[in-house]
PDB file of C-alpha atoms and ligand atoms in Angstrom:
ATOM      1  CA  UNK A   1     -10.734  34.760  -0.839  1.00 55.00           C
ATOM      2  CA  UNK A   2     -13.728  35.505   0.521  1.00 46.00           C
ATOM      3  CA  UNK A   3     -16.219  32.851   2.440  1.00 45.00           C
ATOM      4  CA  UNK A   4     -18.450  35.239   4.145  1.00 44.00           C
ATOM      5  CA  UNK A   5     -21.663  33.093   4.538  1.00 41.00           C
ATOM      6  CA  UNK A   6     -25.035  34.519   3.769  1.00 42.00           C
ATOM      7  CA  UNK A   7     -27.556  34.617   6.792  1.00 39.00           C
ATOM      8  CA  UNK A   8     -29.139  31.514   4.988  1.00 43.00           C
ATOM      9  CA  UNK A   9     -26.403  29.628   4.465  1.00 44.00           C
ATOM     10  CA  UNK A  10     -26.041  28.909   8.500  1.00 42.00           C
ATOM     11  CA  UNK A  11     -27.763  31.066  10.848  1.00 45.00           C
ATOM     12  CA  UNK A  12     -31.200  29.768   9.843  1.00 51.00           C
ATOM     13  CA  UNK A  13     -30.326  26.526   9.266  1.00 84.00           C
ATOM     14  CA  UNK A  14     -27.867  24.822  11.505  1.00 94.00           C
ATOM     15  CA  UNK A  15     -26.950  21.681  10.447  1.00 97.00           C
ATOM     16  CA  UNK A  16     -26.381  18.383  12.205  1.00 98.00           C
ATOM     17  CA  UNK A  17     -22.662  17.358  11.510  1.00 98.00           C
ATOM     18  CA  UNK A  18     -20.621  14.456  12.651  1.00 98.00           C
ATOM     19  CA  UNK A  19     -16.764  15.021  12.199  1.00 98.00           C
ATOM     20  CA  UNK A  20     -13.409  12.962  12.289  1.00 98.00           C
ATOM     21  CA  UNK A  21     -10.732  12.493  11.197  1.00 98.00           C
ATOM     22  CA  UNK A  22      -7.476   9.891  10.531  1.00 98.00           C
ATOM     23  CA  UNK A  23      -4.837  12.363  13.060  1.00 98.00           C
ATOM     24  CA  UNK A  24      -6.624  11.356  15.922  1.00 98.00           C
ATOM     25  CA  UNK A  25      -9.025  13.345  18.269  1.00 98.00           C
ATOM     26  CA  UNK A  26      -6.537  15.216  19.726  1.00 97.00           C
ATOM     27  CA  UNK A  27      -5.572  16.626  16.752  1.00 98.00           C
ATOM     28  CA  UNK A  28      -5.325  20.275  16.070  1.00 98.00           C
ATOM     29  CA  UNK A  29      -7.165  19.916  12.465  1.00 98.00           C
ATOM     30  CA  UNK A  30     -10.274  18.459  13.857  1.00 98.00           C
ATOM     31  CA  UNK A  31     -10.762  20.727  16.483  1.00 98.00           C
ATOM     32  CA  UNK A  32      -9.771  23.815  13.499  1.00 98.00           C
ATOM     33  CA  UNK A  33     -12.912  21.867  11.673  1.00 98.00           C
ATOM     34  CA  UNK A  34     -14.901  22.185  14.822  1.00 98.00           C
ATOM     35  CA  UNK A  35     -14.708  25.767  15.667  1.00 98.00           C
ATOM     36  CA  UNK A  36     -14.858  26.769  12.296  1.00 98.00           C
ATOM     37  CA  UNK A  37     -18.454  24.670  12.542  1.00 98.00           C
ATOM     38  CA  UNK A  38     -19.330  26.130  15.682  1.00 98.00           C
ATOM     39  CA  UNK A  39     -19.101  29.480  14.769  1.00 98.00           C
ATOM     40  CA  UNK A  40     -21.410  28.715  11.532  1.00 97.00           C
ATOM     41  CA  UNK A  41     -24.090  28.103  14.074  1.00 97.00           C
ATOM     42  CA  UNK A  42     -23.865  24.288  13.015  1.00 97.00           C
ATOM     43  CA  UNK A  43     -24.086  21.129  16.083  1.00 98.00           C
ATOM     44  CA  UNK A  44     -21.203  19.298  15.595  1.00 98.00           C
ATOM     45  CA  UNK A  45     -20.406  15.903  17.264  1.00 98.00           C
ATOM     46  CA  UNK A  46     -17.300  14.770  17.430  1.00 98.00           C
ATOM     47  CA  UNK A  47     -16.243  11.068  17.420  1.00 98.00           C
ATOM     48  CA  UNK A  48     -12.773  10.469  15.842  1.00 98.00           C
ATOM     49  CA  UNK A  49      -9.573   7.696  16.487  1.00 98.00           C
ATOM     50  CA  UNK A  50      -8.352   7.818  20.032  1.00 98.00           C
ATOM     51  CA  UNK A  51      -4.586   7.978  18.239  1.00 97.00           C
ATOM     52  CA  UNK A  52      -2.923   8.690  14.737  1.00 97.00           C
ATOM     53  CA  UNK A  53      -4.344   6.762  12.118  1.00 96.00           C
ATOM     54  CA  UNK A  54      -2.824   8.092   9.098  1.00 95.00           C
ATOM     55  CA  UNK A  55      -2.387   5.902   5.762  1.00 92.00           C
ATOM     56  CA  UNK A  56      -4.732   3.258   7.763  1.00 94.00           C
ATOM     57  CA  UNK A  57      -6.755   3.796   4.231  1.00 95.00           C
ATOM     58  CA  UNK A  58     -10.693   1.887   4.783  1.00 95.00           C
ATOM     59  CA  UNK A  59      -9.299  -0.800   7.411  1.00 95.00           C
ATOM     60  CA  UNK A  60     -12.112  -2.094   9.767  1.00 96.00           C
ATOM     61  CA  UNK A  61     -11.826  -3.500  13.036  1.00 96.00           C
ATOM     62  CA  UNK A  62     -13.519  -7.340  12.532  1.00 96.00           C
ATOM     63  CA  UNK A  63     -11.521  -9.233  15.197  1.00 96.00           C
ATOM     64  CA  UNK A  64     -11.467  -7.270  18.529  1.00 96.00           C
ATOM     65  CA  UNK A  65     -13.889  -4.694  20.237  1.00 97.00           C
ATOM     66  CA  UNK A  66     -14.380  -1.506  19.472  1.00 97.00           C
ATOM     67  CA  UNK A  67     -14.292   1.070  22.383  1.00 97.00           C
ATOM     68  CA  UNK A  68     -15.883   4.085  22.687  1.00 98.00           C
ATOM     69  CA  UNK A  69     -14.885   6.832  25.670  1.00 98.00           C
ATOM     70  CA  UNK A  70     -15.848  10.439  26.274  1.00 98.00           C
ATOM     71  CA  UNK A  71     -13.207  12.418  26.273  1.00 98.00           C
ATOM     72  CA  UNK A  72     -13.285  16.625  26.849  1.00 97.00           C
ATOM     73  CA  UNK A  73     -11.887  18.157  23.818  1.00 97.00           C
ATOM     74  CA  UNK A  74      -9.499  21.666  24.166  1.00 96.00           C
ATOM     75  CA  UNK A  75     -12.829  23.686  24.473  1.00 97.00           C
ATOM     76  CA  UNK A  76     -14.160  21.712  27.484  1.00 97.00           C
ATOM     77  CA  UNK A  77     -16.925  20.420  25.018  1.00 97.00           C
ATOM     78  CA  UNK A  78     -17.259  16.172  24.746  1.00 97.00           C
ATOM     79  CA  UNK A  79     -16.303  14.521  22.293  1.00 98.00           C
ATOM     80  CA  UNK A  80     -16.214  10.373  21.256  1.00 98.00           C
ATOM     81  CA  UNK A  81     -12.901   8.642  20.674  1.00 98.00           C
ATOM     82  CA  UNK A  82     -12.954   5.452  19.227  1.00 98.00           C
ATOM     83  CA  UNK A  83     -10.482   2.275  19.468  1.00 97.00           C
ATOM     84  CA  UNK A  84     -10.692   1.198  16.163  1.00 97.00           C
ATOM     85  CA  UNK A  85      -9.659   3.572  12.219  1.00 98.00           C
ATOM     86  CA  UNK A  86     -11.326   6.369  10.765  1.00 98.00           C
ATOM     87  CA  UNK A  87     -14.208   4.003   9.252  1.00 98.00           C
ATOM     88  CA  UNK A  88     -14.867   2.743  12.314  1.00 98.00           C
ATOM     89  CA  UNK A  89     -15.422   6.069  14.082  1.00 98.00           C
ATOM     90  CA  UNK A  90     -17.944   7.298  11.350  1.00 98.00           C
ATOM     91  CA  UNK A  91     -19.862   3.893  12.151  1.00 98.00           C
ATOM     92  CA  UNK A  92     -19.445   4.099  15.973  1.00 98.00           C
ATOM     93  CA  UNK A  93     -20.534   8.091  15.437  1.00 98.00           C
ATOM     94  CA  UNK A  94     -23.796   7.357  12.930  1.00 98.00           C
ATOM     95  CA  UNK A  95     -24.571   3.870  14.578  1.00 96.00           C
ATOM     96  CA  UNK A  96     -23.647   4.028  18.823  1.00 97.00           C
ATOM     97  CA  UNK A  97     -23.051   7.950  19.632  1.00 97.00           C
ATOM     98  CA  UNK A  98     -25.541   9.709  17.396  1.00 96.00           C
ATOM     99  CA  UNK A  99     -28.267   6.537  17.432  1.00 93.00           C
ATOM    100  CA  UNK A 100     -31.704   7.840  16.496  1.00 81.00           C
ATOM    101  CA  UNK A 101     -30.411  11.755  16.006  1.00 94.00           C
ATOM    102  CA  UNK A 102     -30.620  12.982  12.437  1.00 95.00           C
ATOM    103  CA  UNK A 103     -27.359  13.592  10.802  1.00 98.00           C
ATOM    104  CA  UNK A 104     -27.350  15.965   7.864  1.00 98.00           C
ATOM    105  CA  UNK A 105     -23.631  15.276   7.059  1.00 98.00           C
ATOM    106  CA  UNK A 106     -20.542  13.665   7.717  1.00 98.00           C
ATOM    107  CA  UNK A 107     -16.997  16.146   7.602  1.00 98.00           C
ATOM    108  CA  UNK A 108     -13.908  13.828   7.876  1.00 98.00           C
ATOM    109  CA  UNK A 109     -10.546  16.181   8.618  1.00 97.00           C
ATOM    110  CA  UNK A 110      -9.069  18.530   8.248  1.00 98.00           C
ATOM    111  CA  UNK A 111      -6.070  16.424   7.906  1.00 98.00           C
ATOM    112  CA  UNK A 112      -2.837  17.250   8.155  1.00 98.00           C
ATOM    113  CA  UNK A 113      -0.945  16.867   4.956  1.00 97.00           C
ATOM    114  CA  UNK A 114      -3.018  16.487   1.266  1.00 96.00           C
ATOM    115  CA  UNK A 115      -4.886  13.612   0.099  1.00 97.00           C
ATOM    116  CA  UNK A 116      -4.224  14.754  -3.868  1.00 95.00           C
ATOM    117  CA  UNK A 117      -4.283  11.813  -6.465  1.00 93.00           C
ATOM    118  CA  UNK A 118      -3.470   8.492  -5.465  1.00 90.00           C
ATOM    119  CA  UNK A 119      -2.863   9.627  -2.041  1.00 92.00           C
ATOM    120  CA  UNK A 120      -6.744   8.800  -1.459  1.00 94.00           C
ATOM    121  CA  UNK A 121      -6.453   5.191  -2.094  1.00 93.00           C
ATOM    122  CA  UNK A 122      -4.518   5.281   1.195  1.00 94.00           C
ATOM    123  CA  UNK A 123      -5.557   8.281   2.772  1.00 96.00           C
ATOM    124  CA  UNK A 124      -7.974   7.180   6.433  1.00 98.00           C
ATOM    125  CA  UNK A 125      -9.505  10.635   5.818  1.00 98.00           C
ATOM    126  CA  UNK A 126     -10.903  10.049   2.342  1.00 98.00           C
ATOM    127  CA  UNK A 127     -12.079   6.770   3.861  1.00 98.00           C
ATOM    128  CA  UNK A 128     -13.863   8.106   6.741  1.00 98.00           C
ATOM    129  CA  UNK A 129     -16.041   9.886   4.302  1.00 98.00           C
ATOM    130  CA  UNK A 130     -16.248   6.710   1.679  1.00 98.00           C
ATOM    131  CA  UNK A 131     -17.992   4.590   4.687  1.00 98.00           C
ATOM    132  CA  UNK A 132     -20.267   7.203   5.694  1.00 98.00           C
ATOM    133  CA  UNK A 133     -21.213   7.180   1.609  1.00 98.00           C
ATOM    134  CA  UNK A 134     -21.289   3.577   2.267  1.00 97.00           C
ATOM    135  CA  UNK A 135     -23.454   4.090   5.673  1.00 96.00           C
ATOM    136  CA  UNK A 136     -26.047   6.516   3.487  1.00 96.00           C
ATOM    137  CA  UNK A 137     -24.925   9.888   4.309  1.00 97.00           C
ATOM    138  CA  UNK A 138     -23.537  12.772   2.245  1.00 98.00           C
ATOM    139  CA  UNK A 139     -19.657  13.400   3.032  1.00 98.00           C
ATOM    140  CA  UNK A 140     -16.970  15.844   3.003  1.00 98.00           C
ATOM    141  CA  UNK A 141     -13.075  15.116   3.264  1.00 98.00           C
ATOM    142  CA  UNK A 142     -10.893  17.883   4.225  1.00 98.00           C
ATOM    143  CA  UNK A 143      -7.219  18.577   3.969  1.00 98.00           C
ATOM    144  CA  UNK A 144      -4.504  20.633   4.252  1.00 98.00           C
ATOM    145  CA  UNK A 145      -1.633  19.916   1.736  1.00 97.00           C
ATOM    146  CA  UNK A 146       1.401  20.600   3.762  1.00 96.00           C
ATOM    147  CA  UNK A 147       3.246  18.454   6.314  1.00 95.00           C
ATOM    148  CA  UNK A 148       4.833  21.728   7.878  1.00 96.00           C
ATOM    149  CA  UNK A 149       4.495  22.081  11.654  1.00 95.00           C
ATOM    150  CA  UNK A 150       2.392  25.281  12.081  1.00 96.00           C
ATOM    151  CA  UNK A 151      -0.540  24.865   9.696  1.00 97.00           C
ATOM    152  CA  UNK A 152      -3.079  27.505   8.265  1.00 98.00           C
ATOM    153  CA  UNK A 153      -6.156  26.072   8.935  1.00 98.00           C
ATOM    154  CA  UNK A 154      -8.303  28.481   8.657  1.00 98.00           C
ATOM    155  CA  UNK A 155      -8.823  29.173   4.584  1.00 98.00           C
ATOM    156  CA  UNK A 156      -9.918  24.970   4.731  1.00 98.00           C
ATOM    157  CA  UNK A 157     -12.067  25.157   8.072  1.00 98.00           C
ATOM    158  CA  UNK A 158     -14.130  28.022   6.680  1.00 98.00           C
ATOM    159  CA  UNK A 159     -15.009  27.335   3.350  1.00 98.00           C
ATOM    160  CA  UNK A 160     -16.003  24.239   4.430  1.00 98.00           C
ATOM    161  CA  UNK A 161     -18.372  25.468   7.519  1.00 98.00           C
ATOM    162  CA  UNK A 162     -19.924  28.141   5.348  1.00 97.00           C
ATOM    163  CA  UNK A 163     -19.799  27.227   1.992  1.00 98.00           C
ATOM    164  CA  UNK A 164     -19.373  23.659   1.368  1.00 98.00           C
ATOM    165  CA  UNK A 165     -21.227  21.880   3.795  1.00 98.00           C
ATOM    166  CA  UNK A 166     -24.605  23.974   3.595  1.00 97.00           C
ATOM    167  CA  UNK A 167     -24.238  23.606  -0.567  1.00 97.00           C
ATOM    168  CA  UNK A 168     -24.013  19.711   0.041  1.00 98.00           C
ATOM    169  CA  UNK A 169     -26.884  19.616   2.262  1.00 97.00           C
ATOM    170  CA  UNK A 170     -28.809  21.771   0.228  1.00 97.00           C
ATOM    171  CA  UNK A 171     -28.144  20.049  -3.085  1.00 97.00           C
ATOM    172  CA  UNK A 172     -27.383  16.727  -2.139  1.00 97.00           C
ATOM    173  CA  UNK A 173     -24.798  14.666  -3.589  1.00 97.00           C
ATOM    174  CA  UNK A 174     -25.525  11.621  -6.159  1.00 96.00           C
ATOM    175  CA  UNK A 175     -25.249   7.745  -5.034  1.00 91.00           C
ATOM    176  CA  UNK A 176     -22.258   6.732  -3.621  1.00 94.00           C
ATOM    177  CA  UNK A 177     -19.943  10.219  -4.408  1.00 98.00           C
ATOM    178  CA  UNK A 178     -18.506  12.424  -1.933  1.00 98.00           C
ATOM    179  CA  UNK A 179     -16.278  15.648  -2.081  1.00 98.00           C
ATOM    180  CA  UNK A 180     -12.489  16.009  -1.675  1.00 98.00           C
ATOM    181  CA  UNK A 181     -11.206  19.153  -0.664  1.00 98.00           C
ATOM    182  CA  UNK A 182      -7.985  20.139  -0.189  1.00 98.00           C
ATOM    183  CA  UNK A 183      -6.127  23.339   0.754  1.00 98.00           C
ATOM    184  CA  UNK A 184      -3.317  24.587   0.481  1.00 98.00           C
ATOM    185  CA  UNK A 185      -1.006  25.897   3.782  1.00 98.00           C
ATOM    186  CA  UNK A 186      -1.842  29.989   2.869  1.00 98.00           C
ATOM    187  CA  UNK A 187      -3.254  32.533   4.969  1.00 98.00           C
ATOM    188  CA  UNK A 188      -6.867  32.488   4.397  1.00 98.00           C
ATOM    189  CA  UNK A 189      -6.593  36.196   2.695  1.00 98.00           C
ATOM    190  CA  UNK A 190      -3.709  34.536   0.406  1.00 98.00           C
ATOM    191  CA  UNK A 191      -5.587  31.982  -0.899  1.00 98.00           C
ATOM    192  CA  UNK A 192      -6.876  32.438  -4.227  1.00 98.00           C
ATOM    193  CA  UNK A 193     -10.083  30.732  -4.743  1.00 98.00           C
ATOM    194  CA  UNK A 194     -11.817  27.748  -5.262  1.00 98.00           C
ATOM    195  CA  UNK A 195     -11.381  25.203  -7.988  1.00 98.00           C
ATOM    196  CA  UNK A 196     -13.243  22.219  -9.345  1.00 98.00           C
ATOM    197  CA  UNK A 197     -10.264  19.852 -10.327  1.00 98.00           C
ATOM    198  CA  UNK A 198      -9.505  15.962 -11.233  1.00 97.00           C
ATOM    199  CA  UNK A 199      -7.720  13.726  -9.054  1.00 95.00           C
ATOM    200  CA  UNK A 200      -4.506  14.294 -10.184  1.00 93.00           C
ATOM    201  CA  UNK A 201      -1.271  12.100 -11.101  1.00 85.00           C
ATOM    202  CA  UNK A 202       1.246  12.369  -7.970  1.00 80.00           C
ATOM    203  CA  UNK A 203       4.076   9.485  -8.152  1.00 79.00           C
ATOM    204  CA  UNK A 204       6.246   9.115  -5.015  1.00 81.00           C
ATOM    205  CA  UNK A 205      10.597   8.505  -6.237  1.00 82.00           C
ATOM    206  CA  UNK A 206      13.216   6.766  -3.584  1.00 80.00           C
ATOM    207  CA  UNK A 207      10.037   5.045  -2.169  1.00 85.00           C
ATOM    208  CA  UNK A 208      11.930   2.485   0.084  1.00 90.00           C
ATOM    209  CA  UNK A 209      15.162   3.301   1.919  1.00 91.00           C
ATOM    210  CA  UNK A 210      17.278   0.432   2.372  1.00 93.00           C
ATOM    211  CA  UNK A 211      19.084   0.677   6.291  1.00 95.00           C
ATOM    212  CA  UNK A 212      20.736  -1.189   8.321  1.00 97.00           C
ATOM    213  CA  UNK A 213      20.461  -1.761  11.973  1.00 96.00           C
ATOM    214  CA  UNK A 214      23.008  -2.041  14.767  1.00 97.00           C
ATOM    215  CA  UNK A 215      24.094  -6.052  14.034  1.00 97.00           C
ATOM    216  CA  UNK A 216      24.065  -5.649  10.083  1.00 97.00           C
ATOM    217  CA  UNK A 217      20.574  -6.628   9.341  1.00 97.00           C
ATOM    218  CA  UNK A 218      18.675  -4.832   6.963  1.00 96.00           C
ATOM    219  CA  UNK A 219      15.470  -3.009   7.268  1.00 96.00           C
ATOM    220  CA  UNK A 220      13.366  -1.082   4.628  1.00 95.00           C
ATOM    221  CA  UNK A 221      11.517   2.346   5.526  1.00 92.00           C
ATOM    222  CA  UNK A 222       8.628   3.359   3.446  1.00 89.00           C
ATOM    223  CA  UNK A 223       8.156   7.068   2.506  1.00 81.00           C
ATOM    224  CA  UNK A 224       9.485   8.905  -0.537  1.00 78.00           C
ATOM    225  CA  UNK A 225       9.327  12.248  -2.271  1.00 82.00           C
ATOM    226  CA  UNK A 226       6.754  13.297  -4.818  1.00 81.00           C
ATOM    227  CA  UNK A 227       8.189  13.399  -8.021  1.00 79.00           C
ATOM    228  CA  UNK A 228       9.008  16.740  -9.211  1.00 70.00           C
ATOM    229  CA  UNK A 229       6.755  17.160 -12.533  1.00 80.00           C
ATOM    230  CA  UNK A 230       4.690  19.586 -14.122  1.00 86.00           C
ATOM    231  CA  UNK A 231       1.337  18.648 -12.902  1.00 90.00           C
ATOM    232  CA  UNK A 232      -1.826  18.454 -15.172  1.00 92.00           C
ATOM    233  CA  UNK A 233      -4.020  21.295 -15.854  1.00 94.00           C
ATOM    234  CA  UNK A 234      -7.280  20.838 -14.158  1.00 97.00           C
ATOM    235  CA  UNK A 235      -5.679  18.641 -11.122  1.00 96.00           C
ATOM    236  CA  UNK A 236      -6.500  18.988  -7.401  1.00 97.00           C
ATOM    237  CA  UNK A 237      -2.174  18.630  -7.722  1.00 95.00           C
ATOM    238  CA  UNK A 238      -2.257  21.767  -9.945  1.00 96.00           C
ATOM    239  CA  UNK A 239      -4.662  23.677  -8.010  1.00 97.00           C
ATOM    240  CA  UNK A 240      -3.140  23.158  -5.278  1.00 97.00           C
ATOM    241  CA  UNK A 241       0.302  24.620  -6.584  1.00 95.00           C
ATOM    242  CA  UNK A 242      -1.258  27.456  -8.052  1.00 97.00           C
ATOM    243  CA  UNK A 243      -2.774  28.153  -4.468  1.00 98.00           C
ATOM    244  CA  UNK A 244      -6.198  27.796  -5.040  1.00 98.00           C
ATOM    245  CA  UNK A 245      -8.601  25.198  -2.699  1.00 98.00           C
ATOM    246  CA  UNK A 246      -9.219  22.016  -4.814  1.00 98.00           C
ATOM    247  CA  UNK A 247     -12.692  20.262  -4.846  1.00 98.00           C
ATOM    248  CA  UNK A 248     -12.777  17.014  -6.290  1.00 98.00           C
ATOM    249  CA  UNK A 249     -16.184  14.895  -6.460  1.00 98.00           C
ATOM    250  CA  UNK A 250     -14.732  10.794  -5.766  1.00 97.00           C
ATOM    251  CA  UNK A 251     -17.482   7.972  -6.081  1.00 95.00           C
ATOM    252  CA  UNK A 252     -16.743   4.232  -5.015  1.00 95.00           C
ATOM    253  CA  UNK A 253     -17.746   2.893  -8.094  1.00 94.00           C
ATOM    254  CA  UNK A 254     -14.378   1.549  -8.997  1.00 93.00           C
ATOM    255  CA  UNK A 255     -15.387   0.030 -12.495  1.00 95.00           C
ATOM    256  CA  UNK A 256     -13.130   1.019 -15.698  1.00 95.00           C
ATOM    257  CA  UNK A 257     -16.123   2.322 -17.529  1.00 95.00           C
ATOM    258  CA  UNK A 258     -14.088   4.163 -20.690  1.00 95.00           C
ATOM    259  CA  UNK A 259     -12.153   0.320 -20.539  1.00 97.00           C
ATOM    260  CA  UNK A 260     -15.235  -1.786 -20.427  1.00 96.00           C
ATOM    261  CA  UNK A 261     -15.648  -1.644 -24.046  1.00 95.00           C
ATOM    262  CA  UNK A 262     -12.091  -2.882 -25.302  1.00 97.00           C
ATOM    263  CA  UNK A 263     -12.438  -5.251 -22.700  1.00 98.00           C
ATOM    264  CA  UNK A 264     -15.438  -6.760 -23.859  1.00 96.00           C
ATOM    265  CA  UNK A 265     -13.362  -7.038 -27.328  1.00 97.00           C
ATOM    266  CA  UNK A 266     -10.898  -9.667 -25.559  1.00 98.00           C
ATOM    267  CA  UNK A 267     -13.640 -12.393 -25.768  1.00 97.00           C
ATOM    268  CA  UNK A 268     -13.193 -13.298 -22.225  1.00 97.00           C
ATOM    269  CA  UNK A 269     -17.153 -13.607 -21.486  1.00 95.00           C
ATOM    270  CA  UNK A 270     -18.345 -16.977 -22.164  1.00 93.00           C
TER     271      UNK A 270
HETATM  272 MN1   MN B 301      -3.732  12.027   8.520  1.00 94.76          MN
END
């Protein structure tokens, strides 16, 4: 697949991008997502949880302080790491870090493992870019769909930095929708394209694991396997296994619409 970027597309118009992510700043996706930014010509701050935050979905810290330190990131650049979840760390990056500064964009990832289906109602990635939607700017989430220890990041990082995020800027994105991408764990010459796709159907089987500890009692540990089934034409699941990048536009408005109508039939309004 090819992402070459024209000379518009970046060298003439850096943009002004805040990152993070849910795996914590250390993280080697973020800092894939930063380079990959860099070399676009883009400015890129980071500010991103000061641990792992995965499956912390749009949590907010309410109830203690939020803390904010400077921290060098792997190519002696500074970054912001945050005390509190992902949707904390796009507020303390718009609101405390970047206070003032234009921001043409928010990039939250590139996480490590997919956010495909239903995985976004938990996924702090996906959030990150929902409260910077929420917050007023456009917003990107990023993934890579494999849990495997040695990731490709590269195919994600640069469609993103040169095709994705100028496109966004450029054409805007309507109220309250944002974009999630997600790649799968190929070579960036092995990957196949790009495809618009649905959120998909993705049901998790053997969800809880009964144990028991060392005096008899016993505990329950969440996790599960995706159940094996042919996935939908036209899914970010499908795309996905057919090795192609998925993009799939998300907006917050939660509302049933197609439903709304039968609804109304019940008689409930009075
Ligand atoms: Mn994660």
């Amino acid at each position: 697949m090819s992402t070459q970027h024209s000379a518009s597309s970046s060298s003439s118009s850096p943009l002004r991008i805040l990152i993070t992510n849910d795996d914590g700043i250390d993280a080697p996706g973020i800092f894939a997502l930063k380079q990959a930014l860099d070399r676009a010509g883009h400015h890129v701050t980071v500010c991103a949880p000061d641990r792992p935050r995965s499956a912390a979905g749009h949590a907010i810290t309410l109830h203690k302080p939020l803390r904010l330190k400077q921290v060098a990131l792997r190519d002696g650049t500074l970054g912001y790491a945050g005390s509190g979840t992902p949707a904390d760390c796009v507020t303390l990056g718009l609101i405390a870090v970047l206070e003032n500064e234009t921001v043409d964009l928010v990039v939250s990832g590139i996480n490590h493992g997919p956010n495909l289906g239903w995985d976004v109602t938990y996924s702090g990635t996906v959030s990150a870019a929902m409260e910077a939607v929420i917050i007023g700017y456009p917003a990107i989430a990023v993934s890579v769909a494999s849990y495997a220890e040695e990731i490709h990041w590269d195919g994600a990082a640069n469609f993103v930095a040169n095709v994705l995020a100028p496109q966004v800027v450029r054409n805007g994105l309507p109220p309250t929708t944002l974009l999630n991408v997600n790649a799968p764990d190929l070579p960036e010459d092995r990957i196949k394209g790009v495809r618009l796709a649905t959120q998909g159907d993705r049901q998790y089987v053997d969800r809880l694991e009964k144990r028991h500890d060392p005096v008899g009692r016993p505990y329950y540990w969440l996790g599960g396997k995706i159940h094996d089934k042919e996935a939908a034409p036209g899914t970010d699941v499908k795309a996905i296994g057919e090795g192609y990048i998925s993009v799939t536009p998300i907006h917050l408005d939660l509302t049933a619409h197609a439903f709304m109508r039968d609804l109304r039939g019940w008689g409930i309004e009075r």
